[in-house]
PDB file of C-alpha atoms in Angstrom:
ATOM      1  CA  UNK A   1      -9.143  36.117  51.194  1.00  0.00           C
ATOM      2  CA  UNK A   2      -6.060  37.342  49.053  1.00  0.00           C
ATOM      3  CA  UNK A   3      -5.439  35.253  45.722  1.00  0.00           C
ATOM      4  CA  UNK A   4      -1.341  34.825  46.837  1.00  0.00           C
ATOM      5  CA  UNK A   5      -2.031  33.190  50.366  1.00  0.00           C
ATOM      6  CA  UNK A   6      -4.401  30.779  48.215  1.00  0.00           C
ATOM      7  CA  UNK A   7      -1.696  28.304  46.581  1.00  0.00           C
ATOM      8  CA  UNK A   8      -0.587  27.952  50.294  1.00  0.00           C
ATOM      9  CA  UNK A   9      -4.493  27.177  51.705  1.00  0.00           C
ATOM     10  CA  UNK A  10      -3.625  24.194  48.587  1.00  0.00           C
ATOM     11  CA  UNK A  11      -0.669  22.815  49.664  1.00  0.00           C
ATOM     12  CA  UNK A  12      -2.600  22.433  52.535  1.00  0.00           C
ATOM     13  CA  UNK A  13      -5.435  20.805  51.891  1.00  0.00           C
ATOM     14  CA  UNK A  14      -3.600  18.563  49.556  1.00  0.00           C
ATOM     15  CA  UNK A  15      -1.075  17.994  52.336  1.00  0.00           C
ATOM     16  CA  UNK A  16      -3.643  16.895  54.934  1.00  0.00           C
ATOM     17  CA  UNK A  17      -5.641  14.890  52.415  1.00  0.00           C
ATOM     18  CA  UNK A  18      -2.979  12.943  51.731  1.00  0.00           C
ATOM     19  CA  UNK A  19      -2.206  12.071  55.505  1.00  0.00           C
ATOM     20  CA  UNK A  20      -5.566  11.462  55.505  1.00  0.00           C
ATOM     21  CA  UNK A  21      -5.817   9.404  52.959  1.00  0.00           C
ATOM     22  CA  UNK A  22      -2.200   7.051  54.073  1.00  0.00           C
ATOM     23  CA  UNK A  23      -4.444   7.261  57.651  1.00  0.00           C
ATOM     24  CA  UNK A  24      -7.372   5.740  55.519  1.00  0.00           C
ATOM     25  CA  UNK A  25      -5.217   3.060  54.176  1.00  0.00           C
ATOM     26  CA  UNK A  26      -3.316   2.236  56.696  1.00  0.00           C
ATOM     27  CA  UNK A  27      -6.407   0.513  58.466  1.00  0.00           C
ATOM     28  CA  UNK A  28      -7.925  -0.746  55.951  1.00  0.00           C
ATOM     29  CA  UNK A  29      -4.803  -2.497  54.877  1.00  0.00           C
ATOM     30  CA  UNK A  30      -4.673  -3.528  58.902  1.00  0.00           C
ATOM     31  CA  UNK A  31      -8.002  -5.292  58.933  1.00  0.00           C
ATOM     32  CA  UNK A  32      -7.436  -6.953  55.407  1.00  0.00           C
ATOM     33  CA  UNK A  33      -4.180  -8.613  57.407  1.00  0.00           C
ATOM     34  CA  UNK A  34      -6.228  -9.642  60.982  1.00  0.00           C
ATOM     35  CA  UNK A  35      -9.355 -11.289  58.671  1.00  0.00           C
ATOM     36  CA  UNK A  36      -6.686 -13.613  56.980  1.00  0.00           C
ATOM     37  CA  UNK A  37      -4.936 -13.873  60.184  1.00  0.00           C
ATOM     38  CA  UNK A  38      -7.715 -15.149  62.054  1.00  0.00           C
ATOM     39  CA  UNK A  39      -8.731 -17.620  58.137  1.00  0.00           C
ATOM     40  CA  UNK A  40      -6.207 -18.577  58.475  1.00  0.00           C
ATOM     41  CA  UNK A  41      -6.248 -19.848  62.081  1.00  0.00           C
ATOM     42  CA  UNK A  42      -9.309 -21.001  62.098  1.00  0.00           C
ATOM     43  CA  UNK A  43      -9.196 -24.140  60.748  1.00  0.00           C
ATOM     44  CA  UNK A  44      -6.799 -25.060  64.107  1.00  0.00           C
ATOM     45  CA  UNK A  45      -9.395 -23.955  65.871  1.00  0.00           C
ATOM     46  CA  UNK A  46     -11.871 -26.263  64.582  1.00  0.00           C
ATOM     47  CA  UNK A  47     -12.635 -29.771  66.096  1.00  0.00           C
ATOM     48  CA  UNK A  48     -12.061 -31.827  62.746  1.00  0.00           C
ATOM     49  CA  UNK A  49      -8.574 -31.292  61.278  1.00  0.00           C
ATOM     50  CA  UNK A  50      -5.923 -34.295  61.048  1.00  0.00           C
ATOM     51  CA  UNK A  51      -4.522 -33.764  64.263  1.00  0.00           C
ATOM     52  CA  UNK A  52      -8.268 -34.744  65.416  1.00  0.00           C
ATOM     53  CA  UNK A  53      -8.568 -37.637  63.168  1.00  0.00           C
ATOM     54  CA  UNK A  54      -4.903 -39.627  64.440  1.00  0.00           C
ATOM     55  CA  UNK A  55      -5.635 -39.269  67.952  1.00  0.00           C
ATOM     56  CA  UNK A  56      -9.063 -40.571  67.412  1.00  0.00           C
ATOM     57  CA  UNK A  57      -7.256 -43.466  65.139  1.00  0.00           C
ATOM     58  CA  UNK A  58      -4.882 -43.877  68.260  1.00  0.00           C
ATOM     59  CA  UNK A  59      -8.408 -45.415  70.001  1.00  0.00           C
ATOM     60  CA  UNK A  60     -10.451 -45.859  67.277  1.00  0.00           C
ATOM     61  CA  UNK A  61      -8.713 -48.048  64.898  1.00  0.00           C
ATOM     62  CA  UNK A  62     -10.086 -48.190  61.708  1.00  0.00           C
ATOM     63  CA  UNK A  63      -7.879 -50.808  59.143  1.00  0.00           C
ATOM     64  CA  UNK A  64      -6.927 -53.839  59.497  1.00  0.00           C
ATOM     65  CA  UNK A  65      -3.573 -54.147  60.658  1.00  0.00           C
ATOM     66  CA  UNK A  66      -2.362 -54.106  57.346  1.00  0.00           C
ATOM     67  CA  UNK A  67      -2.145 -51.038  56.135  1.00  0.00           C
ATOM     68  CA  UNK A  68      -5.552 -52.192  54.559  1.00  0.00           C
ATOM     69  CA  UNK A  69      -8.727 -48.819  55.877  1.00  0.00           C
ATOM     70  CA  UNK A  70     -10.462 -46.045  54.660  1.00  0.00           C
ATOM     71  CA  UNK A  71      -8.356 -41.917  54.327  1.00  0.00           C
ATOM     72  CA  UNK A  72      -8.529 -40.630  57.218  1.00  0.00           C
ATOM     73  CA  UNK A  73     -11.479 -38.486  58.500  1.00  0.00           C
ATOM     74  CA  UNK A  74     -12.759 -39.477  55.285  1.00  0.00           C
ATOM     75  CA  UNK A  75     -17.017 -40.143  55.216  1.00  0.00           C
ATOM     76  CA  UNK A  76     -16.227 -44.205  55.374  1.00  0.00           C
ATOM     77  CA  UNK A  77     -13.720 -43.207  57.789  1.00  0.00           C
ATOM     78  CA  UNK A  78     -16.539 -42.140  60.042  1.00  0.00           C
ATOM     79  CA  UNK A  79     -18.503 -44.417  59.301  1.00  0.00           C
ATOM     80  CA  UNK A  80     -16.298 -46.921  60.004  1.00  0.00           C
ATOM     81  CA  UNK A  81     -15.673 -44.775  63.191  1.00  0.00           C
ATOM     82  CA  UNK A  82     -19.440 -44.802  64.052  1.00  0.00           C
ATOM     83  CA  UNK A  83     -19.296 -48.412  63.549  1.00  0.00           C
ATOM     84  CA  UNK A  84     -16.616 -49.534  65.769  1.00  0.00           C
ATOM     85  CA  UNK A  85     -18.245 -47.206  68.722  1.00  0.00           C
ATOM     86  CA  UNK A  86     -21.538 -49.112  68.049  1.00  0.00           C
ATOM     87  CA  UNK A  87     -23.046 -45.956  66.902  1.00  0.00           C
ATOM     88  CA  UNK A  88     -23.553 -46.450  63.025  1.00  0.00           C
ATOM     89  CA  UNK A  89     -27.561 -45.611  62.154  1.00  0.00           C
ATOM     90  CA  UNK A  90     -27.977 -43.810  65.585  1.00  0.00           C
ATOM     91  CA  UNK A  91     -30.012 -40.335  64.373  1.00  0.00           C
ATOM     92  CA  UNK A  92     -29.498 -37.945  67.855  1.00  0.00           C
ATOM     93  CA  UNK A  93     -26.023 -37.628  66.428  1.00  0.00           C
ATOM     94  CA  UNK A  94     -25.163 -35.031  63.785  1.00  0.00           C
ATOM     95  CA  UNK A  95     -24.082 -35.169  60.454  1.00  0.00           C
ATOM     96  CA  UNK A  96     -21.224 -37.764  59.616  1.00  0.00           C
ATOM     97  CA  UNK A  97     -20.003 -34.723  57.191  1.00  0.00           C
ATOM     98  CA  UNK A  98     -20.254 -31.961  59.567  1.00  0.00           C
ATOM     99  CA  UNK A  99     -18.222 -30.408  62.815  1.00  0.00           C
ATOM    100  CA  UNK A 100     -19.995 -31.248  65.093  1.00  0.00           C
ATOM    101  CA  UNK A 101     -20.255 -35.132  64.139  1.00  0.00           C
ATOM    102  CA  UNK A 102     -16.416 -34.295  65.541  1.00  0.00           C
ATOM    103  CA  UNK A 103     -16.950 -33.107  69.148  1.00  0.00           C
ATOM    104  CA  UNK A 104     -19.745 -35.236  69.052  1.00  0.00           C
ATOM    105  CA  UNK A 105     -17.272 -38.387  69.102  1.00  0.00           C
ATOM    106  CA  UNK A 106     -14.692 -35.986  71.135  1.00  0.00           C
ATOM    107  CA  UNK A 107     -16.528 -34.795  73.864  1.00  0.00           C
ATOM    108  CA  UNK A 108     -18.758 -39.111  73.820  1.00  0.00           C
ATOM    109  CA  UNK A 109     -16.299 -40.868  73.331  1.00  0.00           C
ATOM    110  CA  UNK A 110     -13.051 -40.166  73.185  1.00  0.00           C
ATOM    111  CA  UNK A 111     -10.059 -39.241  75.698  1.00  0.00           C
TER     112      UNK A 111
END
């Protein structure tokens, strides 16, 4: 290899390296963005969310009619829902503080 062609080869090699690095970082950033978007949309996929709590509250009134009652979605609220549905103490129910509990209540009692 001639020495006078060496700078040209270094420039080409450097250019290729820059292009490869740009491609790598572009792909890496797009993957992170996709992951954060899927994470952000995940709570809406969960059964236990405010919209679902409100839906249940419309069908299973937990308050006293005067604005008093447990906070929507709280463990106390979930316990009252179980009581009103007649399933409090049923050991076959999922844990009251879990998403499977909301799914169970929805599947068996909520229209």
